[in-house]
Short mmCIF file of C-alpha atoms in Angstrom, two decimals:
data_model
loop_
_atom_site.label_atom_id
_atom_site.label_comp_id
_atom_site.label_asym_id
_atom_site.label_seq_id
_atom_site.Cartn_x
_atom_site.Cartn_y
_atom_site.Cartn_z
CA MET A 394 12.74 -17.90 28.17
CA ALA A 395 10.62 -20.65 26.58
CA TYR A 396 7.78 -20.63 24.07
CA ILE A 397 4.45 -22.42 24.23
CA VAL A 398 2.96 -22.51 20.74
CA TYR A 399 -0.56 -23.51 19.65
CA MET A 400 -1.58 -24.03 16.01
CA ASP A 401 -5.36 -23.95 15.82
CA GLY A 402 -5.60 -25.32 19.36
CA LEU A 403 -2.96 -28.04 18.89
CA PRO A 404 0.20 -27.46 21.00
CA LEU A 405 3.52 -28.16 19.32
CA PRO A 406 5.43 -30.92 21.16
CA VAL A 407 8.80 -29.16 20.89
CA THR A 408 8.58 -25.40 20.68
CA PRO A 409 10.90 -23.46 18.36
CA SER A 410 14.10 -21.91 19.64
CA LYS A 411 13.30 -18.64 17.83
CA ILE A 412 10.34 -16.98 16.15
CA GLN A 413 10.57 -14.19 13.58
CA MET A 414 7.73 -11.70 13.24
CA LYS A 415 7.88 -9.17 10.41
CA ILE A 416 5.67 -6.15 10.99
CA LYS A 417 5.15 -4.87 7.47
CA ASN A 418 3.98 -1.50 6.19
CA LYS A 419 2.98 -0.14 2.80
CA ASN A 420 4.64 3.28 3.00
CA LYS A 421 5.86 4.66 -0.33
CA THR A 422 8.91 6.85 -0.94
CA ILE A 423 8.31 9.47 -3.62
CA SER A 424 11.10 11.40 -5.35
CA LEU A 425 10.19 15.05 -5.92
CA ILE A 426 11.26 17.16 -8.88
CA ASN A 427 13.97 18.86 -6.79
CA ASP A 428 15.53 15.46 -5.93
CA ALA A 429 14.09 15.58 -2.41
CA GLU A 430 12.30 12.50 -1.09
CA PHE A 431 8.88 12.31 0.53
CA ASN A 432 7.59 9.37 2.58
CA GLU A 433 3.88 8.76 1.94
CA LEU A 434 2.50 7.04 5.03
CA LYS A 435 -0.10 4.34 4.46
CA THR A 436 -2.04 1.82 6.54
CA ALA A 437 0.14 -0.91 8.08
CA GLY A 438 0.44 -4.15 6.13
CA LEU A 439 -0.11 -7.72 7.34
CA THR A 440 2.27 -9.24 9.89
CA GLU A 441 4.27 -12.28 8.77
CA ILE A 442 5.48 -15.01 11.18
CA SER A 443 8.09 -17.67 10.48
CA PHE A 444 9.68 -20.35 12.67
CA THR A 445 10.88 -23.97 12.66
CA ALA A 446 9.54 -26.61 15.06
CA MET A 447 10.65 -30.17 15.76
CA ILE A 448 8.19 -33.08 15.54
CA PRO A 449 9.71 -36.13 17.33
CA TYR A 450 9.31 -39.73 16.20
CA VAL A 451 9.80 -40.87 19.80
CA LYS A 452 8.77 -39.43 23.12
CA TYR A 453 11.42 -37.05 24.36
CA PRO A 454 11.40 -36.14 28.07
CA PHE A 455 11.33 -32.43 27.20
CA ALA A 456 8.45 -32.75 24.70
CA GLN A 457 4.93 -31.71 25.69
CA TYR A 458 1.81 -33.54 24.56
CA PRO A 459 -1.91 -33.14 25.31
CA ASP A 460 -2.69 -35.05 28.52
CA ASN A 461 0.97 -36.11 28.46
CA GLN A 462 0.12 -38.73 25.83
CA PHE A 463 2.65 -39.22 23.04
CA GLN A 464 1.32 -38.33 19.57
CA GLU A 465 2.66 -39.88 16.38
CA PRO A 466 4.18 -37.44 13.86
CA HIS A 467 1.39 -38.09 11.34
CA VAL A 468 -1.11 -36.54 13.78
CA TYR A 469 0.69 -33.20 13.48
CA LEU A 470 1.38 -33.51 9.75
CA ASP A 471 -2.29 -34.26 9.06
CA HIS A 472 -3.24 -31.24 11.16
CA PHE A 473 -0.88 -28.94 9.26
CA GLU A 474 -2.13 -30.22 5.90
CA LYS A 475 -5.74 -29.51 6.87
CA LEU A 476 -4.77 -25.97 7.84
CA LYS A 477 -3.09 -25.51 4.46
CA GLN A 478 -5.77 -27.11 2.30
CA GLY A 479 -8.81 -25.94 4.28
CA GLN A 480 -8.64 -22.36 2.97
CA LYS A 481 -9.60 -21.10 6.43
CA SER A 482 -7.92 -18.89 8.96
CA PHE A 483 -6.99 -20.14 12.45
CA GLN A 484 -5.54 -18.88 15.73
CA PHE A 485 -1.81 -18.80 16.31
CA ILE A 486 -0.99 -18.43 20.01
CA CYS A 487 2.53 -18.06 21.37
CA SER A 488 3.11 -17.61 25.12
CA ARG A 489 6.46 -16.51 26.58
CA VAL A 490 7.42 -18.04 29.91
CA MET A 491 10.55 -17.55 31.98
CA PRO A 492 12.45 -20.62 33.34
CA SER A 493 11.09 -19.70 36.75
CA GLY A 494 7.58 -20.17 35.37
CA LYS A 495 6.82 -16.45 35.29
CA TYR A 496 4.46 -15.56 32.44
CA LEU A 497 5.58 -12.69 30.19
CA PHE A 498 3.08 -12.08 27.37
CA ASP A 499 1.13 -13.71 24.53
CA THR A 500 0.85 -13.31 20.78
CA ASN A 501 -2.70 -14.25 19.84
CA MET A 502 -3.30 -13.64 16.14
CA THR A 503 -5.64 -14.89 13.44
CA VAL A 504 -3.44 -16.16 10.61
CA SER A 505 -3.34 -18.24 7.45
CA LEU A 506 -0.79 -20.95 6.73
CA GLU A 507 0.95 -19.66 3.61
CA ASP A 508 3.37 -22.56 3.25
CA TYR A 509 5.42 -25.03 5.27
CA LYS A 510 8.49 -27.17 4.59
CA ILE A 511 9.27 -30.59 6.06
CA GLU A 512 12.92 -31.54 6.52
CA GLU A 513 14.22 -34.98 7.48
CA ASN A 514 17.79 -36.05 8.20
CA ALA A 515 18.70 -39.74 8.12
CA LYS A 516 21.59 -39.12 10.53
CA GLU A 517 19.15 -37.65 13.03
CA GLY A 518 16.31 -40.05 12.45
CA ASN A 519 14.38 -39.46 15.68
CA ALA A 520 12.60 -36.29 14.55
CA LEU A 521 11.68 -34.12 11.61
CA ASN A 522 11.68 -30.33 11.36
CA VAL A 523 8.81 -28.28 9.97
CA THR A 524 9.34 -24.66 8.88
CA PHE A 525 6.18 -22.51 8.86
CA ASN A 526 5.34 -19.24 7.14
CA LEU A 527 2.19 -17.63 8.52
CA LYS A 528 0.47 -14.40 7.55
CA GLN A 529 -1.93 -12.30 9.59
CA TYR A 530 -5.55 -12.61 8.45
CA ILE A 531 -8.04 -9.73 8.70
CA PRO A 532 -11.65 -10.60 7.78
CA TYR A 533 -13.55 -8.43 5.34
CA LYS A 534 -17.07 -8.19 4.00
CA ALA A 535 -18.30 -7.02 0.61
CA LYS A 536 -20.82 -4.18 0.64
CA ILE A 537 -23.97 -4.62 -1.46
CA VAL A 538 -25.46 -1.50 -3.03
CA SER A 539 -28.99 -1.66 -4.46
CA PHE A 540 -30.77 0.82 -6.71
CA ASP A 541 -34.52 1.35 -7.13
CA VAL A 542 -35.41 1.44 -10.84
CA PRO A 543 -38.87 2.82 -11.80
CA SER A 544 -40.95 0.05 -13.35
CA GLN A 545 -43.78 2.16 -14.87
CA THR A 546 -41.85 3.21 -17.96
CA THR A 547 -39.35 1.43 -20.14
CA GLU A 548 -35.75 2.57 -20.46
CA THR A 549 -36.44 3.88 -23.99
CA GLU A 550 -39.44 5.92 -22.86
CA THR A 551 -37.48 7.40 -19.95
CA THR A 552 -34.62 8.34 -22.27
CA LYS A 553 -37.02 10.07 -24.65
CA GLU A 554 -38.61 12.04 -21.80
CA VAL A 555 -35.23 13.21 -20.52
CA SER A 556 -34.06 14.14 -24.01
CA ALA A 557 -37.23 16.10 -24.65
CA THR A 558 -36.83 18.01 -21.40
CA ILE A 559 -33.26 18.88 -22.25
CA GLU A 560 -34.23 20.16 -25.69
CA GLU A 561 -37.02 22.29 -24.24
CA THR A 562 -34.90 23.88 -21.52
CA ARG A 563 -31.62 24.27 -23.43
CA PRO A 564 -30.99 27.99 -24.07
CA ALA A 565 -30.25 29.12 -27.61
CA GLU A 566 -26.53 29.12 -28.26
CA SER A 567 -24.98 32.39 -29.22
CA ALA A 568 -21.42 33.41 -29.89
CA PRO A 569 -19.77 35.33 -27.02
CA GLU A 570 -19.54 39.06 -27.60
CA ASN A 571 -16.21 40.84 -27.31
CA VAL A 572 -15.87 43.77 -24.92
CA THR A 573 -14.17 47.05 -25.82
CA TYR A 574 -12.10 49.10 -23.42
CA THR A 575 -10.67 52.61 -23.76
CA VAL A 576 -7.14 52.94 -22.44
CA LYS A 577 -6.70 55.37 -19.55
CA SER A 578 -3.62 56.96 -18.05
CA GLY A 579 -1.56 54.41 -16.09
CA ASP A 580 -3.12 51.38 -17.80
CA THR A 581 -1.06 48.37 -18.85
CA LEU A 582 -2.09 45.33 -20.86
CA TRP A 583 -1.30 43.18 -17.80
CA ASN A 584 -3.78 45.09 -15.60
CA ILE A 585 -6.41 45.09 -18.32
CA ALA A 586 -6.01 41.31 -18.86
CA LYS A 587 -6.22 40.73 -15.11
CA LYS A 588 -9.44 42.75 -14.87
CA TYR A 589 -11.27 41.31 -17.89
CA LEU A 590 -9.66 37.86 -18.36
CA GLY A 591 -8.99 37.04 -14.70
CA ASN A 592 -5.24 36.59 -15.22
CA GLY A 593 -2.66 39.22 -16.15
CA SER A 594 -0.51 36.66 -17.95
CA LYS A 595 -3.20 36.46 -20.66
CA TYR A 596 -2.26 39.91 -21.99
CA PRO A 597 -0.81 38.43 -25.26
CA LYS A 598 -4.39 37.56 -26.26
CA ILE A 599 -5.36 41.23 -26.10
CA ALA A 600 -2.20 42.27 -27.96
CA GLU A 601 -2.86 39.74 -30.71
CA GLU A 602 -6.52 40.70 -31.04
CA ASN A 603 -5.61 44.40 -31.43
CA HIS A 604 -2.45 43.86 -33.57
CA ILE A 605 -0.18 45.45 -30.96
CA LYS A 606 3.44 44.68 -31.82
CA ASN A 607 4.88 45.97 -28.51
CA PRO A 608 2.62 45.00 -25.59
CA ASN A 609 4.50 47.51 -23.39
CA VAL A 610 3.32 50.46 -25.47
CA ILE A 611 -0.35 51.44 -25.49
CA GLN A 612 -1.82 54.92 -25.96
CA VAL A 613 -4.31 56.79 -23.78
CA GLY A 614 -7.66 56.89 -25.58
CA GLN A 615 -6.84 53.75 -27.58
CA VAL A 616 -9.89 51.49 -27.90
CA LEU A 617 -9.03 47.84 -27.29
CA THR A 618 -11.11 44.80 -28.13
CA ILE A 619 -11.05 42.29 -25.24
CA PRO A 620 -11.38 38.74 -26.62
CA ARG A 621 -13.58 36.21 -24.85
#
């Protein structure tokens, strides 16, 4: 299998021997109180692509150039630098082709050039190698929210009007009144607390209010004050 790689429309003269694509996610593992683990699934993260390509100093018979015209290395290096400094996304296209010429599939992704590294070797002086790190780019737009503000009154006047309305409509505060209950046969403080306080576990409040030392012992006919 062979690759055909385009960087913002410019084909690489010598395609890489391998390409690594990292499909990231943002899932989070949470440890529960009982030492069990829970995997919180989140939206997939951005894909990262890395590979190394050769840029020849001379025209190799296996290299591919636009219109079969040899391009100097600086043409490619200038192109890569513009992609890095331009602060713009571009299209990365990678086609897979079998030696027989049979087409397999494409990767066509909008990416940004995160960084690249140029390596030269004096012993192999006919080419340089460029290592690329690309990251998937997903466009976004900011939402603008507008509010209509009344212009007939000033902020101070509006505040005064609202305050006045609140003062006029606010009911007079009064302390909550306690309720009394006469103990019947079969009653327990738990059941009484559940009925009047909404939760049986609040029975200590009733015991404390009525100075009951043993909450398990109450007498039929005993009048209890239910705190609020």
